[in-house]
Short mmCIF file of C-alpha atoms in Angstrom, two decimals:
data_model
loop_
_atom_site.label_atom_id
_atom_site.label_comp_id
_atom_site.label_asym_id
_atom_site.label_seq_id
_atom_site.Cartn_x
_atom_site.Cartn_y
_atom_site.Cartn_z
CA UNK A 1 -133.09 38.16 6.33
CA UNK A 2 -134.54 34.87 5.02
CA UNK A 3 -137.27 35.10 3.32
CA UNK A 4 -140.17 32.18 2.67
CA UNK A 5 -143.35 32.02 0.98
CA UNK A 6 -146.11 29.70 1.98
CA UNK A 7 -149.55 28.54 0.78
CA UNK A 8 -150.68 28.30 4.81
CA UNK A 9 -148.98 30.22 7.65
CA UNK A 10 -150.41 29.15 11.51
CA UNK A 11 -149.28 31.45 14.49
CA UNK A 12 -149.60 29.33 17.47
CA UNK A 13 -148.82 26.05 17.81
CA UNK A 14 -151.75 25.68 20.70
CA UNK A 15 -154.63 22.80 20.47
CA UNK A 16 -156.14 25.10 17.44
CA UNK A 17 -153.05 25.27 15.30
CA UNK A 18 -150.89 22.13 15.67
CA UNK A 19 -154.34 20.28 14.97
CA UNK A 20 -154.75 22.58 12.02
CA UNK A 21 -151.24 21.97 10.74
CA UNK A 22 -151.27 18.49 10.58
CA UNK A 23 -154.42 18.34 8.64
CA UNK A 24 -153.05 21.12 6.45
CA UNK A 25 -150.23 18.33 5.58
CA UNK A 26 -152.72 15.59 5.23
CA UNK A 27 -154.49 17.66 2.37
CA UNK A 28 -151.34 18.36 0.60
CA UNK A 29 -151.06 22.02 1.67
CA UNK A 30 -147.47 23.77 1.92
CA UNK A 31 -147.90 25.10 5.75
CA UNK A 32 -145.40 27.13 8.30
CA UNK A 33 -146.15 26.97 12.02
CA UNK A 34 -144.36 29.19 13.99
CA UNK A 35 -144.35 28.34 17.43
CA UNK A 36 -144.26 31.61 20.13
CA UNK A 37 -142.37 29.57 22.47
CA UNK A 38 -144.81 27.93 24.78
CA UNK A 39 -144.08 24.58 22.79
CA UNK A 40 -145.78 22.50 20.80
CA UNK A 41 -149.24 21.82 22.07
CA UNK A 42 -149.50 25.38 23.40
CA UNK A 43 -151.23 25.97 27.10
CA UNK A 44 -153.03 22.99 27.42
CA UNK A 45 -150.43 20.24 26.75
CA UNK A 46 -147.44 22.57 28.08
CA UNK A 47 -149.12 24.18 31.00
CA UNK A 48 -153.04 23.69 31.22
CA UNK A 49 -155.46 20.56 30.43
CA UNK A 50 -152.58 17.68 30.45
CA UNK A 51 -150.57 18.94 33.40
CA UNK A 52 -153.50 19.74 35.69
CA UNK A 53 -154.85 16.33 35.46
CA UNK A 54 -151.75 14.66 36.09
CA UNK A 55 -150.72 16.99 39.17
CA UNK A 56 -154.86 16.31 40.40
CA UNK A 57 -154.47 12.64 39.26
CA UNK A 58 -151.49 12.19 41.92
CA UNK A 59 -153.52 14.20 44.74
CA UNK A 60 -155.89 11.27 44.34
CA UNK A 61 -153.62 8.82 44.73
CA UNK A 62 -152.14 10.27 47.46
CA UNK A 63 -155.33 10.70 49.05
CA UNK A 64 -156.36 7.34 49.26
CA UNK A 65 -153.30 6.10 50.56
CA UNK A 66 -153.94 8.87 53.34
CA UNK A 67 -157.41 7.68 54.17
CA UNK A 68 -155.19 4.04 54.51
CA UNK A 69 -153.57 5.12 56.49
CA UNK A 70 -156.05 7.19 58.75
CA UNK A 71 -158.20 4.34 60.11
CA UNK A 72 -157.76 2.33 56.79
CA UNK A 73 -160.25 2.34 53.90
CA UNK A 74 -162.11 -0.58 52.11
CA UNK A 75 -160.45 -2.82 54.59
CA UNK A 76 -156.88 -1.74 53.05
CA UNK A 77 -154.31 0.31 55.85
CA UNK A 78 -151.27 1.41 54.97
CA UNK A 79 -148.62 3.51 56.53
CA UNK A 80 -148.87 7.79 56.42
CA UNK A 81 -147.76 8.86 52.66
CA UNK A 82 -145.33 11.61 52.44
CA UNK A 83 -145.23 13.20 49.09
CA UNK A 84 -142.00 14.20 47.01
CA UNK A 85 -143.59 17.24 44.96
CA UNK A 86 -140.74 17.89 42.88
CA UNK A 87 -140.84 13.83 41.87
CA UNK A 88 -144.41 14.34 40.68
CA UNK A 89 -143.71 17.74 39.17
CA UNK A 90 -140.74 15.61 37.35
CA UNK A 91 -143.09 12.86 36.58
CA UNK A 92 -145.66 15.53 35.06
CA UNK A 93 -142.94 17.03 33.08
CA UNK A 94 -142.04 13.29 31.51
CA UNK A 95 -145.65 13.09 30.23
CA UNK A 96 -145.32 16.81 28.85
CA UNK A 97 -142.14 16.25 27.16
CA UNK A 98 -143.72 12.37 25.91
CA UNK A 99 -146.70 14.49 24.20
CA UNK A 100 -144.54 17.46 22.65
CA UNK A 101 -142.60 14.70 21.12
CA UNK A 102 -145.59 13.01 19.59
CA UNK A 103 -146.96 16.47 17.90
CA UNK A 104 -143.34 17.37 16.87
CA UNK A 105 -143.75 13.85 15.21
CA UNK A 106 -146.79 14.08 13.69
CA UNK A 107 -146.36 17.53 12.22
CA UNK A 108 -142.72 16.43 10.77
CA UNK A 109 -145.01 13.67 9.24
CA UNK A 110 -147.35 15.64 7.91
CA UNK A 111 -143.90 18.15 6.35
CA UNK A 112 -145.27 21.26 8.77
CA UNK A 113 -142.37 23.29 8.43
CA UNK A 114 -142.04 24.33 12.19
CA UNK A 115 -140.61 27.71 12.96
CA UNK A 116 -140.06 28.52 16.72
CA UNK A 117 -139.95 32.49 17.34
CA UNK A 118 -142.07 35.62 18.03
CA UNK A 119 -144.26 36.42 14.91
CA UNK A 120 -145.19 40.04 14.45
CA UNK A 121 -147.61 41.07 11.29
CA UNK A 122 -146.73 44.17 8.94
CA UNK A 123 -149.78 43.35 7.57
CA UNK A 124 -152.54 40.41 6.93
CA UNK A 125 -150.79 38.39 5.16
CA UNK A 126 -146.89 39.26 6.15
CA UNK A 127 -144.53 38.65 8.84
CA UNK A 128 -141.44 38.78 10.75
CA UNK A 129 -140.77 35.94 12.79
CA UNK A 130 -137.96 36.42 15.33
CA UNK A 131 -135.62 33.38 16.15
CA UNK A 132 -132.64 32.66 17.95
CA UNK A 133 -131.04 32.26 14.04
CA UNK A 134 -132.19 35.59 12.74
CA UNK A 135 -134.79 36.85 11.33
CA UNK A 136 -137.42 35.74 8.81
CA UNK A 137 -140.10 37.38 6.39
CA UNK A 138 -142.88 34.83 5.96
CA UNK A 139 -145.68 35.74 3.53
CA UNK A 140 -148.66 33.25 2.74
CA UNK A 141 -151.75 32.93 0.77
CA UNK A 142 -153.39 32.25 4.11
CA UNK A 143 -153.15 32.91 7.75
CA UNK A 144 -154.56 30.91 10.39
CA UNK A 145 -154.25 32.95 13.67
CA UNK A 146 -154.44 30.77 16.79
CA UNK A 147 -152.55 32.74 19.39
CA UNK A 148 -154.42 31.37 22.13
CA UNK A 149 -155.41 32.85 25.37
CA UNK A 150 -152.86 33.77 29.10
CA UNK A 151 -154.31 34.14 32.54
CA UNK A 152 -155.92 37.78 33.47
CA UNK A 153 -153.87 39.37 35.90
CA UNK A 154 -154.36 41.95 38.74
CA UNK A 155 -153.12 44.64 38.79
CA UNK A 156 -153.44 44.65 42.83
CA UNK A 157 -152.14 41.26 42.92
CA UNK A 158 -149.31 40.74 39.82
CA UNK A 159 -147.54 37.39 39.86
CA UNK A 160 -144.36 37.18 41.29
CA UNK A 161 -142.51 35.24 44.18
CA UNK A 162 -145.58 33.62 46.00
CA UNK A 163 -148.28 35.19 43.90
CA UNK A 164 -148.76 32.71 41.32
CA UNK A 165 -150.71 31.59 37.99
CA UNK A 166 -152.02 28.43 37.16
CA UNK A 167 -148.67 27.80 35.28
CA UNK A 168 -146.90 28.26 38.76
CA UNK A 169 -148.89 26.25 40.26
CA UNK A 170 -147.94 23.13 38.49
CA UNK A 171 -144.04 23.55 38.83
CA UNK A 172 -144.48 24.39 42.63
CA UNK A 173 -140.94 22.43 44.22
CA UNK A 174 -143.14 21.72 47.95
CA UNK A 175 -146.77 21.96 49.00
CA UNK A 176 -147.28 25.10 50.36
CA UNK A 177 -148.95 24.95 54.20
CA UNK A 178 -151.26 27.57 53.68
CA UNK A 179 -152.61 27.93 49.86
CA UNK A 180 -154.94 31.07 48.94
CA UNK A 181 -157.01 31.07 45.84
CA UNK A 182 -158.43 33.87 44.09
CA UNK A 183 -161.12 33.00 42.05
CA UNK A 184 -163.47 29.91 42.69
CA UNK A 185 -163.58 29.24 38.74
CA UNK A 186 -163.12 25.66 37.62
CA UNK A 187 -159.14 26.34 37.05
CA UNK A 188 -159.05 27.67 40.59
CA UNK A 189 -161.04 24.73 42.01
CA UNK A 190 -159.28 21.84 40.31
CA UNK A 191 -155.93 23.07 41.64
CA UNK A 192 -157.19 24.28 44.96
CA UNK A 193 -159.31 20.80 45.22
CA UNK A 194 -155.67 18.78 44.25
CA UNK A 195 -153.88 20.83 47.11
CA UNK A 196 -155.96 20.35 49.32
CA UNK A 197 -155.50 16.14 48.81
CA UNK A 198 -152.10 16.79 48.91
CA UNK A 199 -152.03 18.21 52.35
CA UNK A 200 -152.33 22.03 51.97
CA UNK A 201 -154.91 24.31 54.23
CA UNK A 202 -156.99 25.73 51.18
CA UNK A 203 -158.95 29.20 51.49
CA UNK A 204 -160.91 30.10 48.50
CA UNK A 205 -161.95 33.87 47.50
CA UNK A 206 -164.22 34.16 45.23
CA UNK A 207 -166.41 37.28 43.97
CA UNK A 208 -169.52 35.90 42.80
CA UNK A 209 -171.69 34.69 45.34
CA UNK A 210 -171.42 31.01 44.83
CA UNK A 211 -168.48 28.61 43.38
CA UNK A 212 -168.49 28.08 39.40
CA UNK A 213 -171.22 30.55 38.78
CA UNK A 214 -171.40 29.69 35.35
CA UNK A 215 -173.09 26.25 36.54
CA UNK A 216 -175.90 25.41 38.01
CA UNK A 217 -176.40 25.08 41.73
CA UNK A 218 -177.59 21.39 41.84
CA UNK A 219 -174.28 20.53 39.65
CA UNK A 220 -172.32 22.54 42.24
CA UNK A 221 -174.07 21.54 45.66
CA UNK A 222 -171.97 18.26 45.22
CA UNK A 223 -168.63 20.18 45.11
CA UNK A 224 -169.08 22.69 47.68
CA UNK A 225 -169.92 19.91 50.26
CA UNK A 226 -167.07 17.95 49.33
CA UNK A 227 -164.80 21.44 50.12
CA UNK A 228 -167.10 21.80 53.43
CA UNK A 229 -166.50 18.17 54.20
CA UNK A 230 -162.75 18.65 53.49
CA UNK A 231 -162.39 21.89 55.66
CA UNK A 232 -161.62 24.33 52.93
CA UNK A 233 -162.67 27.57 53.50
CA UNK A 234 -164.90 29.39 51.52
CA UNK A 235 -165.26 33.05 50.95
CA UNK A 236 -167.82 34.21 48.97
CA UNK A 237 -168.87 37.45 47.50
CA UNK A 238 -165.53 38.64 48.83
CA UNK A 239 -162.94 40.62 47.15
CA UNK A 240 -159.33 40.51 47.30
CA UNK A 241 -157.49 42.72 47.78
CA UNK A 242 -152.56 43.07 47.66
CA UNK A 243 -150.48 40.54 49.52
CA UNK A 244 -147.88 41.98 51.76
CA UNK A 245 -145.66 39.82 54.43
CA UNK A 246 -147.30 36.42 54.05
CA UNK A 247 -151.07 37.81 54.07
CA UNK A 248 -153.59 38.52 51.53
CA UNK A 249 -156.00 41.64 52.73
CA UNK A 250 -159.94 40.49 51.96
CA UNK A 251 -162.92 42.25 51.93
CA UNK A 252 -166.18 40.02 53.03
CA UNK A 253 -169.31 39.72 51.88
CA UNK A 254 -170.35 42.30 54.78
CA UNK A 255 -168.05 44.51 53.44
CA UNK A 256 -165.43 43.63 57.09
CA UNK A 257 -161.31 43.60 55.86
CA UNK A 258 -159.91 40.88 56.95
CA UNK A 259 -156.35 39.42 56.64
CA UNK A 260 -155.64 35.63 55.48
CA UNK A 261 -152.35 34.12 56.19
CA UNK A 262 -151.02 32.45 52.75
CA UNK A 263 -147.50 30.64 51.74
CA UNK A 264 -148.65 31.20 48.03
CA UNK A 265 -151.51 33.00 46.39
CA UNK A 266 -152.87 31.22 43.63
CA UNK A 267 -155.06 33.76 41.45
CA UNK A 268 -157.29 32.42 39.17
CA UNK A 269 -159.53 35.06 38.09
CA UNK A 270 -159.97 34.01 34.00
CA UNK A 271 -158.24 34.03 30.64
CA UNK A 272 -158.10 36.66 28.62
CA UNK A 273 -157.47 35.93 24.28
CA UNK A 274 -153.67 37.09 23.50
CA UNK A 275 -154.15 39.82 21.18
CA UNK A 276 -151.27 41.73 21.94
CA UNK A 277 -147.73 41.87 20.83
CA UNK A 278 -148.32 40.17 17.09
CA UNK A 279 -149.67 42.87 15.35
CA UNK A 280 -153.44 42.14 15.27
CA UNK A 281 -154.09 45.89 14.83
CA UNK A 282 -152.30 45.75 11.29
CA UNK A 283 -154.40 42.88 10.01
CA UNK A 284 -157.88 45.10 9.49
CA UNK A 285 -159.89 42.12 11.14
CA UNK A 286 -163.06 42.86 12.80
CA UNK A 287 -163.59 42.51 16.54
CA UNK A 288 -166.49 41.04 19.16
CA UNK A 289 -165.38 42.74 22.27
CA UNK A 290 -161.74 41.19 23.35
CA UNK A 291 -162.19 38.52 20.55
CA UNK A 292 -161.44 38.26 16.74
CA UNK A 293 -164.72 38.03 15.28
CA UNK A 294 -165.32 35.31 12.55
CA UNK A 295 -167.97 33.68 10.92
CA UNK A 296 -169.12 30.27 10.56
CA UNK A 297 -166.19 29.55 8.52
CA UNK A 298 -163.99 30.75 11.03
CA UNK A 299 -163.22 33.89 8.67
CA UNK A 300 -162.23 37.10 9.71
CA UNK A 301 -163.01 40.14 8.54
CA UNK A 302 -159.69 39.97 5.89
CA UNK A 303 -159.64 37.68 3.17
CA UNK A 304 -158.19 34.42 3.93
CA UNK A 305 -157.30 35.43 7.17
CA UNK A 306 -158.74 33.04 9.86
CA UNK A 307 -158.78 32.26 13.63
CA UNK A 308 -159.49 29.84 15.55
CA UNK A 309 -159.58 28.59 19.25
CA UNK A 310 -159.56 30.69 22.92
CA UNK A 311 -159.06 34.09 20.41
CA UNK A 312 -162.68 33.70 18.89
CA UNK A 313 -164.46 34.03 22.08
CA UNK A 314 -166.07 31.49 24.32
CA UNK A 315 -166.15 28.70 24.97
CA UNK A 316 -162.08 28.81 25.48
CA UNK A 317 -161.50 25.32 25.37
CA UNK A 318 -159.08 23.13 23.76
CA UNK A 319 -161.16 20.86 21.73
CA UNK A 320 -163.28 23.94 20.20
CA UNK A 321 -159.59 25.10 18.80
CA UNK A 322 -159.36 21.67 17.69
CA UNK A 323 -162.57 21.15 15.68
CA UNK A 324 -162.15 24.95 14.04
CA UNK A 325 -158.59 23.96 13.22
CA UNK A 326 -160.09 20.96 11.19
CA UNK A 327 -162.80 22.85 9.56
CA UNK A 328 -160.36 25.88 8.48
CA UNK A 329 -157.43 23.30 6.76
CA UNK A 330 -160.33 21.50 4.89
CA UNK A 331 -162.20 24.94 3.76
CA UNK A 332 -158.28 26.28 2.73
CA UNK A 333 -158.15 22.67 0.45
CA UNK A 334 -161.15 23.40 -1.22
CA UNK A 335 -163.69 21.47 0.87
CA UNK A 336 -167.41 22.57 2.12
CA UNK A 337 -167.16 22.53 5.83
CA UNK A 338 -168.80 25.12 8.69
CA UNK A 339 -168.15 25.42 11.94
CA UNK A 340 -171.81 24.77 13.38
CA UNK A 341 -171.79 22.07 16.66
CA UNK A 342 -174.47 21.74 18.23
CA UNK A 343 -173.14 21.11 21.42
CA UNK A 344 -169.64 21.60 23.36
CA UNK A 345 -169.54 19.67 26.02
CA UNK A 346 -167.43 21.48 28.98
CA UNK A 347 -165.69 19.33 32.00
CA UNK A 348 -164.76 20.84 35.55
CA UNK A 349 -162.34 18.26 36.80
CA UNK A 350 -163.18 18.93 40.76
CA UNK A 351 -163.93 16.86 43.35
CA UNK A 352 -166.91 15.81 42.00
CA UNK A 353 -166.48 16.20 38.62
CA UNK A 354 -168.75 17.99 36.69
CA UNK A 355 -170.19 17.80 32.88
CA UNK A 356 -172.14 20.14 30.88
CA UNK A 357 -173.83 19.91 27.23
CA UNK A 358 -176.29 21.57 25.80
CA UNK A 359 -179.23 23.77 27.47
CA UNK A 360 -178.94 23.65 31.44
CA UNK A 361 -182.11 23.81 33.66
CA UNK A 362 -181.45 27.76 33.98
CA UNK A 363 -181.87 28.21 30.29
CA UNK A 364 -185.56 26.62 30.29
CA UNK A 365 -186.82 28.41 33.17
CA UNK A 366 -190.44 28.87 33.23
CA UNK A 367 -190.83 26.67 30.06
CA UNK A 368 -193.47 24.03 30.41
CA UNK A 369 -192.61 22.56 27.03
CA UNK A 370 -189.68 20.88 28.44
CA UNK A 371 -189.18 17.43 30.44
CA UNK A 372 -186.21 17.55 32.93
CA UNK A 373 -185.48 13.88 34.35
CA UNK A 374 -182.35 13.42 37.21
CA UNK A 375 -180.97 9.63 38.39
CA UNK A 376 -178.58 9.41 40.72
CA UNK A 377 -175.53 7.76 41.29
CA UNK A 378 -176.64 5.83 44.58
CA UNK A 379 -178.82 4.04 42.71
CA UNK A 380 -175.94 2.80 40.60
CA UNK A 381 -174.24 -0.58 41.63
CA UNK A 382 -170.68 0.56 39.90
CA UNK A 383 -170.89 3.92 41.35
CA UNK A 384 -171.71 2.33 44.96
CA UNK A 385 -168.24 0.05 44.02
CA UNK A 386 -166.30 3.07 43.29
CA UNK A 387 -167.74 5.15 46.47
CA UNK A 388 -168.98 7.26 43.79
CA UNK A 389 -172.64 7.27 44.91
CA UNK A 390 -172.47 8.59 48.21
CA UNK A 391 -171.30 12.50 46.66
CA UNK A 392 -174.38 13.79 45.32
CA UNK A 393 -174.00 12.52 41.89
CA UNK A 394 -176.45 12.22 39.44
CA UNK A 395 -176.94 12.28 35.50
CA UNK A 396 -179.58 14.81 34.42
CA UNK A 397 -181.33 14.77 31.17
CA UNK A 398 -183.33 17.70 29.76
CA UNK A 399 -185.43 17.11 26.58
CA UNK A 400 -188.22 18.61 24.65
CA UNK A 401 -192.01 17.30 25.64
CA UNK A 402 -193.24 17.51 22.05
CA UNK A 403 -190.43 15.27 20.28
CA UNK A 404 -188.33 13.95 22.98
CA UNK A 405 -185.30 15.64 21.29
CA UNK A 406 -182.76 16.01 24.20
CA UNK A 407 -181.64 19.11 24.33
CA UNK A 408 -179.05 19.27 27.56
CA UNK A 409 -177.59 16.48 29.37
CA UNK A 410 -175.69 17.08 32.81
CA UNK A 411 -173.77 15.24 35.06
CA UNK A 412 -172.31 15.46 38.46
CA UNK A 413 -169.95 12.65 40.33
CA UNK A 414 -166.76 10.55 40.16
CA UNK A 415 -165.45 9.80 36.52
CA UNK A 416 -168.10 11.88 34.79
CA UNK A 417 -166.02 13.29 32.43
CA UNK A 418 -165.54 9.76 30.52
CA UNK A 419 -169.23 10.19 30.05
CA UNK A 420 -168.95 13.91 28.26
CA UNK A 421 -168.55 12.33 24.73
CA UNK A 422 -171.52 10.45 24.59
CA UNK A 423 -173.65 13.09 25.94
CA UNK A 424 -171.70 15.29 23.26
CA UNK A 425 -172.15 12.54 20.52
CA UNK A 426 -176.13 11.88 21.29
CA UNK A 427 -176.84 15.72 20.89
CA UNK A 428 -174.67 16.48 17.58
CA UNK A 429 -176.87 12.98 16.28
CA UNK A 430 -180.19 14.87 17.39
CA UNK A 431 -181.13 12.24 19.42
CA UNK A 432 -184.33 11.38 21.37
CA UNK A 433 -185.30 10.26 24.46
CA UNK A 434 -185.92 6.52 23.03
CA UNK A 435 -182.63 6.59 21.10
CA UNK A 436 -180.71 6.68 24.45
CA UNK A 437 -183.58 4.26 26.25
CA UNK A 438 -183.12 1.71 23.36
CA UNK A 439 -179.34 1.37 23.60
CA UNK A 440 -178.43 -1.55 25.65
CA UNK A 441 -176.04 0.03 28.16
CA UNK A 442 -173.37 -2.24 29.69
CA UNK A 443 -173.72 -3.01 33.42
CA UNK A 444 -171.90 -2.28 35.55
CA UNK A 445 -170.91 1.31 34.74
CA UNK A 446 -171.23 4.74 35.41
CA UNK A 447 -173.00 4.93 32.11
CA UNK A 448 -176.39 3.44 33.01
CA UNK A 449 -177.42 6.47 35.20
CA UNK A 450 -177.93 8.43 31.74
CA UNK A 451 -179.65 5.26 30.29
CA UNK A 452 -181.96 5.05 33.34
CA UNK A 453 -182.31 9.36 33.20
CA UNK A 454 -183.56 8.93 29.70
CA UNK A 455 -186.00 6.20 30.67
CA UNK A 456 -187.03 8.16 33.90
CA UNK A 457 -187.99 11.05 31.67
CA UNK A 458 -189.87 8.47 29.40
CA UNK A 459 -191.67 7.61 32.61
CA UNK A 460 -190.28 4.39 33.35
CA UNK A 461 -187.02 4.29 34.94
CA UNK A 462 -186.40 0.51 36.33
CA UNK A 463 -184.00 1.21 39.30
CA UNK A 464 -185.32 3.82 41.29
#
């Protein structure tokens, strides 16, 4: 067995730990990634944020030729599309394999040794990686777990043949006729939302007794009327319940069974952190529920042992895993650093899109010692140009009445998510009302509704 000794080991080579690798090698660090076999990049470049947009990025397009061709649209016809899925799977699968290149790339530059295999932990600081060479012993000063999360599955409705994940879902070879989804979460809604562009008769089943409970209603009114206007069906506060020949068995709302028809059944119900199958119960770390538990630091409970990403709890989302990866390498090289945003900004790429940062109108209920100010998209000239400001849409900006600091910024519409880093980037600055209303915002764009929300709060908006 070979045997190799390291100042940093990394166990996943997701958002979290390639990101953490490379600035490992920046800082001079000797570091080993091992790499579980999802490739480099992990979920979200392999089979989660990349692929997604590029699978509901061609839905779009396709779209709008369709509306060409149906009648014609901005003056432009054009004949009925027909859509090659397993051309746009390939074409998703080029810009995969593009980006897996560039990280293999930028860790060789930053001399990551990369190890791909199964790690497994005799203990906190040991382990045997599996590989299709052998095996190999790794021990390290420290340990940077980022193992990342996998979709929960039923145990009613277990993928396999046409019950499928989100991973499925994005290497599907036709567009299935008739397209269930099980769970009316954002992952379920993107793809269901794409689908349904491309063609497919979309039923969604969700629990809860609206779509993306863990938004707001105004945010979501926009969505659900675009699913309405679409004719997807909605289920809500329905449960599902096994799939046998070609139907999926329902209960309603009312508590009637009733039996959908469905060529696939995407379920969608959450992701879970992977915990199991590495050895995390020889480590001696601490837990919060279902999630490592760490610090500000991103320390565990073991010495130099750390985590980072979807395994240290919510919010699972890629750029969280990046930022801890950052702040671990740089505390491991000797630096002061914390983990302490004050904001992560979250995007739901549906049809709208929607963007959340900070506190949400819920979480200053009944406070009077708040200012909430909303400006809408159809007041917008560049929204109007992109038919983006007849959804809906509208920026919202919540801020405290006593010092104007803003303290939650929302948006719902076309393109919103290119506006998520400057509502993340004027809340980690501690900005005020008059530091937005004093930037001169560039006209025309999307942009100026959260210029105008800021003044509107200020008591002045100019274009409404």
């Amino acid at each position: 067995m070979q045997n190799i000794k390291t100042k940093v080991l990394i166990i996943g080579a997701g958002t979290g730990g390639y990101v953490a690798g490379i600035r490992c090698g920046q800082l001079g660090l000797d570091t080993v990634l091992v790499d579980g076999g999802d490739g480099l990049g992990g979920t979200c470049l392999n089979v989660g944020c990349i692929p997604s947009k590029a699978i509901i990025h061609a839905a779009s397009k396709f779209e709008t030729v369709a509306k060409a061709a149906d009648g014609g649209t901005l003056g432009i016809t054009a004949a009925k599309p027909a859509i090659d899925l397993k051309a746009t799977v390939a074409w998703k699968d080029g810009i995969v394999k593009k980006l897996n290149g560039g990280v293999a790339a930028l860790l060789k530059k930053a001399k990551v040794k990369v190890i791909t295999g199964w790690a497994t932990f005799s203990d906190a600081k040991t382990c045997t990686v599996s590989t299709d060479d052998g095996d190999i012993r790794i021990t390290a000063e420290h340990v940077i777990l980022a193992t990342g999360s996998e979709p929960v599955e039923l145990p009613f409705l277990p993928f396999g043949g046409d019950v499928i994940s989100s991973t499925g879902a994005l290497s599907l070879s036709e567009v299935p006729k008739k397209l269930v989804v099980v769970g009316g979460g954002y992952i379920g809604l993107e793809l269901g939302i794409a689908y349904r562009k491309l063609g497919a008769e979309v039923t969604v089943v969700e629990m809860a007794e609206r779509i993306l409970p863990l938004y707001d209603k105004a945010l979501t009114d926009p969505v659900m009327k675009w699913m309405e206007r679409h004719g997807v069906t909605l289920h809500l506060g329905a449960r599902a319940g096994g799939f046998e020949k070609g139907k999926l068995s329902v209960t309603t709302k009312d508590g009637k069974p009733i039996q959908i028809a469905a060529d696939k059944v995407l379920v969608t119900v959450g992701r879970r952190p992977r915990t199991q199958g590495w050895g995390l119960e020889t480590m001696g770390l601490a837990m919060d529920g279902p999630f490592v538990k760490v610090d500000e630091r991103c320390a565990t409970a073991m010495k130099n042992v750390w985590a980072v990403g979807d395994l240290t709890g919510e919010p699972m989302l890629a750029h969280k895993g990046s930022a801890q990866g950052e702040v671990v390498a740089e505390i491991i090289a000797g630096h002061e650093r914390v983990f302490d945003p004050v904001t992560i900004a979250a995007v739901c790429f549906t049809e709208p899109e929607i963007v959340s940062a900070g506190l949400g109108p819920d979480d200053v209920k009944g406070r009077d010692d708040v200012i909430q100010s909303v400006f809408p998209f159809s007041a917008i000239g560049r929204a109007l140009a992109l038919e983006a400001g007849d959804d809906g849409g509208f920026v919202r900006v919540i801020a405290s009445k006593a010092d104007h600091r803003i303290l939650g910024i929302q948006a719902v519409g076309q393109h919103v998510s290119e506006l998520s880093n400057s509502f993340a980037q004027m809340m980690e600055m501690g900005a005020v009302l008059e530091d937005v209303a004093g930037v001169i915002h560039v006209h025309p764009t999307l942009g100026e509704a959260f210029h105008e929300a800021s003044l509107r709060a200020l008591g002045h908006a100019i274009h409404i």
